[in-house]
Coordinates of C-alpha atoms in Angstrom, one line a residue:
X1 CA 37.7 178.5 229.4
X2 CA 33.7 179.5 229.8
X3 CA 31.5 181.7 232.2
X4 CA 28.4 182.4 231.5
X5 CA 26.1 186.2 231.2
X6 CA 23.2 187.5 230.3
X7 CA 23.2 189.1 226.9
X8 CA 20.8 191.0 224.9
X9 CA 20.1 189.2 221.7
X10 CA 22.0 189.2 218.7
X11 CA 18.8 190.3 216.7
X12 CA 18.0 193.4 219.5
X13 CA 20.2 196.1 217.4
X14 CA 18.6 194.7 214.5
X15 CA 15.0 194.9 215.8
X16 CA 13.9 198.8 213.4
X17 CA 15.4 196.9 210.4
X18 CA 12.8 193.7 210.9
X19 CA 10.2 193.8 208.7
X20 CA 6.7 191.9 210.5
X21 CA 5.0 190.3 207.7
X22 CA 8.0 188.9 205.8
X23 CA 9.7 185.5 206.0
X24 CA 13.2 185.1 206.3
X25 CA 15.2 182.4 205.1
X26 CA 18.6 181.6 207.2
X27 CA 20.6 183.7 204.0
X28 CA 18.3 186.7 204.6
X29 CA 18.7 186.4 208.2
X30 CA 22.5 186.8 207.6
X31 CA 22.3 189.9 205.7
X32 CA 20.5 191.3 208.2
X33 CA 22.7 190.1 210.8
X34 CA 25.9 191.2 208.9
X35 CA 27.1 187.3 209.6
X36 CA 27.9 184.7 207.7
X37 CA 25.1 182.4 206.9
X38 CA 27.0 179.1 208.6
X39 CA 26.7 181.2 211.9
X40 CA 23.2 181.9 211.9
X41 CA 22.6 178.0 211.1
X42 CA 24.7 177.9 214.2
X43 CA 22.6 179.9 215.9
X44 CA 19.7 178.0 215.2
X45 CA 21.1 174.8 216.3
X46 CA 23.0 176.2 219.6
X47 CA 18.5 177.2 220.3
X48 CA 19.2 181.0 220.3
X49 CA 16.1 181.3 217.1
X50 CA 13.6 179.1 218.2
X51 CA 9.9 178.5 216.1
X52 CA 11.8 178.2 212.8
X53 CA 9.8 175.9 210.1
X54 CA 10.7 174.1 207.3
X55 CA 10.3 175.0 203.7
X56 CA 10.9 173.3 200.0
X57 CA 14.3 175.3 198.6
X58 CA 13.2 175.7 194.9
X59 CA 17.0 173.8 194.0
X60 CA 15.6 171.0 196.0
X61 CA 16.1 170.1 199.8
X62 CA 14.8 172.1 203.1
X63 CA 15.5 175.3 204.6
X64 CA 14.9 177.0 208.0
X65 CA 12.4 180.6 207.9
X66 CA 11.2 182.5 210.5
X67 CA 8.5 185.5 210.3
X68 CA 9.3 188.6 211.1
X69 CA 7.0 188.4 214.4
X70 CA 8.8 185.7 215.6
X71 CA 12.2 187.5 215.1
X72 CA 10.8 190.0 216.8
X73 CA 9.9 188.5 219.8
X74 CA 13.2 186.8 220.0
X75 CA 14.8 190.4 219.6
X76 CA 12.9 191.2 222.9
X77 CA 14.9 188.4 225.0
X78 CA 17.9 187.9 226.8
X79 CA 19.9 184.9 226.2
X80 CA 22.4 183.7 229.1
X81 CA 25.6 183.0 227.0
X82 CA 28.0 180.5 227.8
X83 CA 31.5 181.4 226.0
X84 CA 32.3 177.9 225.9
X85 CA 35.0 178.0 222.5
X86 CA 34.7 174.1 222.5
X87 CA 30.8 174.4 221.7
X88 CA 30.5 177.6 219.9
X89 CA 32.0 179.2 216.6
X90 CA 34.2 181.9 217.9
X91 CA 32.4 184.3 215.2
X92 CA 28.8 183.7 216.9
X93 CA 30.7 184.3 220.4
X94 CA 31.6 187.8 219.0
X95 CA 28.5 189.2 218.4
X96 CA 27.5 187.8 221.9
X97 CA 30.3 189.7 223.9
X98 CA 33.1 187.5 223.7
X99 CA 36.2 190.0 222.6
X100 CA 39.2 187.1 223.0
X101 CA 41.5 187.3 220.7
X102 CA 40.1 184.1 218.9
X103 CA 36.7 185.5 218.6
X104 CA 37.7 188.8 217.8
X105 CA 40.0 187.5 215.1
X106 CA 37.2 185.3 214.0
X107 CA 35.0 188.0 213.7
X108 CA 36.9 190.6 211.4
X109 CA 37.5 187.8 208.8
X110 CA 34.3 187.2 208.6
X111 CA 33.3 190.6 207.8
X112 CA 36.4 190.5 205.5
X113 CA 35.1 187.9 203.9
X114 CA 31.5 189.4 203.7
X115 CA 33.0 192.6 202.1
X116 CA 35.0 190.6 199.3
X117 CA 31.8 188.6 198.5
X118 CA 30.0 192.0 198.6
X119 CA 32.6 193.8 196.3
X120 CA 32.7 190.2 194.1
X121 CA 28.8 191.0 192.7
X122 CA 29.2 194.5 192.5
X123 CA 32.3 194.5 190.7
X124 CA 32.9 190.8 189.0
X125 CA 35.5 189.6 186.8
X126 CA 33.9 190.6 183.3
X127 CA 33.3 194.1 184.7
X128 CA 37.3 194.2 186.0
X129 CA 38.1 193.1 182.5
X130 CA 36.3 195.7 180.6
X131 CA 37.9 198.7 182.8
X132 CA 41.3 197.2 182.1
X133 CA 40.6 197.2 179.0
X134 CA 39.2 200.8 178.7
X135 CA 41.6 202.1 180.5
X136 CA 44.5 200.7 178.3
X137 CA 42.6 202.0 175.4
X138 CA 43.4 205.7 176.9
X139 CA 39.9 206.1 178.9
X140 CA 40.5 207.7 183.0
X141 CA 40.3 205.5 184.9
X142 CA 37.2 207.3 186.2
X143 CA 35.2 207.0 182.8
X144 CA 35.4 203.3 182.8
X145 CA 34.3 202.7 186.1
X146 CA 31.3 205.2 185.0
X147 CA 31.3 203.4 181.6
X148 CA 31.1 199.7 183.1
X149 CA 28.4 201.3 185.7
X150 CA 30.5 200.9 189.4
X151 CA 32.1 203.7 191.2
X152 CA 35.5 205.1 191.4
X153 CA 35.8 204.0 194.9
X154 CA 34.7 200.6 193.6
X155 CA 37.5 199.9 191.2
X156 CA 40.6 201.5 193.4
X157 CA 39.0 199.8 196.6
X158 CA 39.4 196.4 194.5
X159 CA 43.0 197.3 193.8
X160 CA 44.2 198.1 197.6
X161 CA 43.5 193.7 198.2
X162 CA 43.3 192.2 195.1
X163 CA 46.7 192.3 193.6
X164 CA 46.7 191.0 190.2
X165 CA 43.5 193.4 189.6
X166 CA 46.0 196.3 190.7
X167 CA 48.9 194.7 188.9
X168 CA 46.7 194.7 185.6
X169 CA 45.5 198.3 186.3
X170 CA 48.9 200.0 186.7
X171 CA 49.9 198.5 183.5
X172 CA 47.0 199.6 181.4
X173 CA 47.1 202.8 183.0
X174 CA 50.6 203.8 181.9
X175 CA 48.4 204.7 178.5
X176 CA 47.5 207.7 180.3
X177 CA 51.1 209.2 181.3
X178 CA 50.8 213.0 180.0
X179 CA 54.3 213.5 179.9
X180 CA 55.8 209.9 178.6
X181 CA 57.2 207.2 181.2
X182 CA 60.8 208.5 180.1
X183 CA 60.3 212.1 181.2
X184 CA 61.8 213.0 183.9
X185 CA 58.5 214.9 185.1
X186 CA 57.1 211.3 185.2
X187 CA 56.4 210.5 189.2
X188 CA 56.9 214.2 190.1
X189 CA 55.0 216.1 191.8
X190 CA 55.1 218.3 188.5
X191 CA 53.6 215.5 186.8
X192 CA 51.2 214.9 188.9
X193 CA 49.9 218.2 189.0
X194 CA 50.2 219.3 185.5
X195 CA 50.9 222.8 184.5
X196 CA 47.8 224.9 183.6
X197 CA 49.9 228.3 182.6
X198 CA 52.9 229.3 181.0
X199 CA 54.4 228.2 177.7
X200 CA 53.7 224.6 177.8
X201 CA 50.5 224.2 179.3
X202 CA 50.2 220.3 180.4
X203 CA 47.2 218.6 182.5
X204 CA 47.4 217.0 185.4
X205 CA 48.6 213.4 185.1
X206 CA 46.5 210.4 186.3
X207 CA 49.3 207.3 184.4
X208 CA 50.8 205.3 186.6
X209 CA 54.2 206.4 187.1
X210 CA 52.3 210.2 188.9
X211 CA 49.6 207.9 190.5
X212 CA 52.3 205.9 192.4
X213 CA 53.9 209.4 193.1
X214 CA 50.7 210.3 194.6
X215 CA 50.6 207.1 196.6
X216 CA 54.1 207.4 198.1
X217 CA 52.8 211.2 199.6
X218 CA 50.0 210.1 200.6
X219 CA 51.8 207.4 202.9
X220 CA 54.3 210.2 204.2
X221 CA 51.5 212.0 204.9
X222 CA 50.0 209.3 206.9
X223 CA 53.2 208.6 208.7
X224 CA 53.4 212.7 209.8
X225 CA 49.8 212.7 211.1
X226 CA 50.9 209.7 213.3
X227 CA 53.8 210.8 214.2
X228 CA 52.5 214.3 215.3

């Protein structure tokens, strides 16, 4: 299946973000593009960025650049697209208008993918280890991210996908239950919250049995809005 239509080009929405004077390798070109760099090489070769040169790579071999003039003047064009799936990598046909299933499929893993390789430098193995370890050691989970230098966000964003990371973090983080794992305030609502006043005055509980507690509302929660 194929037709064929006008488009603007893949570098228009990109154009404010192009910086004139400096040369972009294909990589660079992909970071700018929010694509992976095997579809701007595709790109390249399908015509879409003419007046690319060659360069040395300093690890040997030859890679494509463009100035940022030149992208800028491609920015300016239209290309006439033809969605022809037998031709073109369905992830290049995305951010060219096609939204079949293929492409569109196509498309959101290779932003996945971008994301994980993202979330991979910011927060690599030896960083991961080190909060496990802190955290085991009786440190929130919130100092050690501070302490290793990556955000909250960071660490439980790693846990929603990456399952032995959040395997190894519930288990060091029992070291933080308030009330004991055998309580029966563990995974309460109770426990969770803590108890500032009265008699017994406990804090709020961040250990894993109250943080899965947490979890489970926050699911029901999600469900009710739906539902609603």
């Amino acid at each position: 299946m194929s037709h064929t239509a006008a488009q603007p080009h893949p570098l228009a929405e990109y154009a404010d973000r192009i910086e004139p004077a400096k040369v972009y390798t294909v990589r660079q070109l992909a970071e700018l593009l929010e694509l992976a760099p095997t579809s701007v090489s595709g790109m390249a070769g399908y015509g879409w960025l003419p007046g690319s040169r060659m360069r040395p790579h300093r690890r040997g071999g030859r890679v494509y650049t463009w100035t940022g003039k030149q992208l800028l003047r491609i920015a300016g064009r239209r290309i006439r697209v033809q969605f022809d799936h037998d031709r073109y990598a369905p992830a290049t046909l995305y951010r060219v208008g096609c939204r079949c299933p293929m492409c569109t499929q196509a498309h959101n893993a290779d932003s996945q993918q971008r994301r994980r390789a993202m979330a991979e430098e910011v927060f690599p193995a030896e960083k991961r280890a080190r909060v496990v370890g802190l955290v085991t050691g009786q440190m929130p989970v919130g100092d050690a991210a501070a302490e290793v230098g990556v955000s909250l966000g960071a660490v439980y964003g790693r846990a929603v996908w990456d399952a032995g990371f959040a395997e190894a973090l519930d288990e060091a983080a029992w070291s933080l239950c308030v009330v004991g794992e055998d309580d029966p305030a563990c995974g309460t609502a109770s426990g969770y919250k803590g108890n500032a006043s009265g008699r017994s005055p406990r804090p709020a509980c961040r250990g894993t049995g109250c943080r899965e507690w947490r979890r489970g509302q926050s699911r029901q929660e999600r469900a009710a809005t739906v539902l609603s």
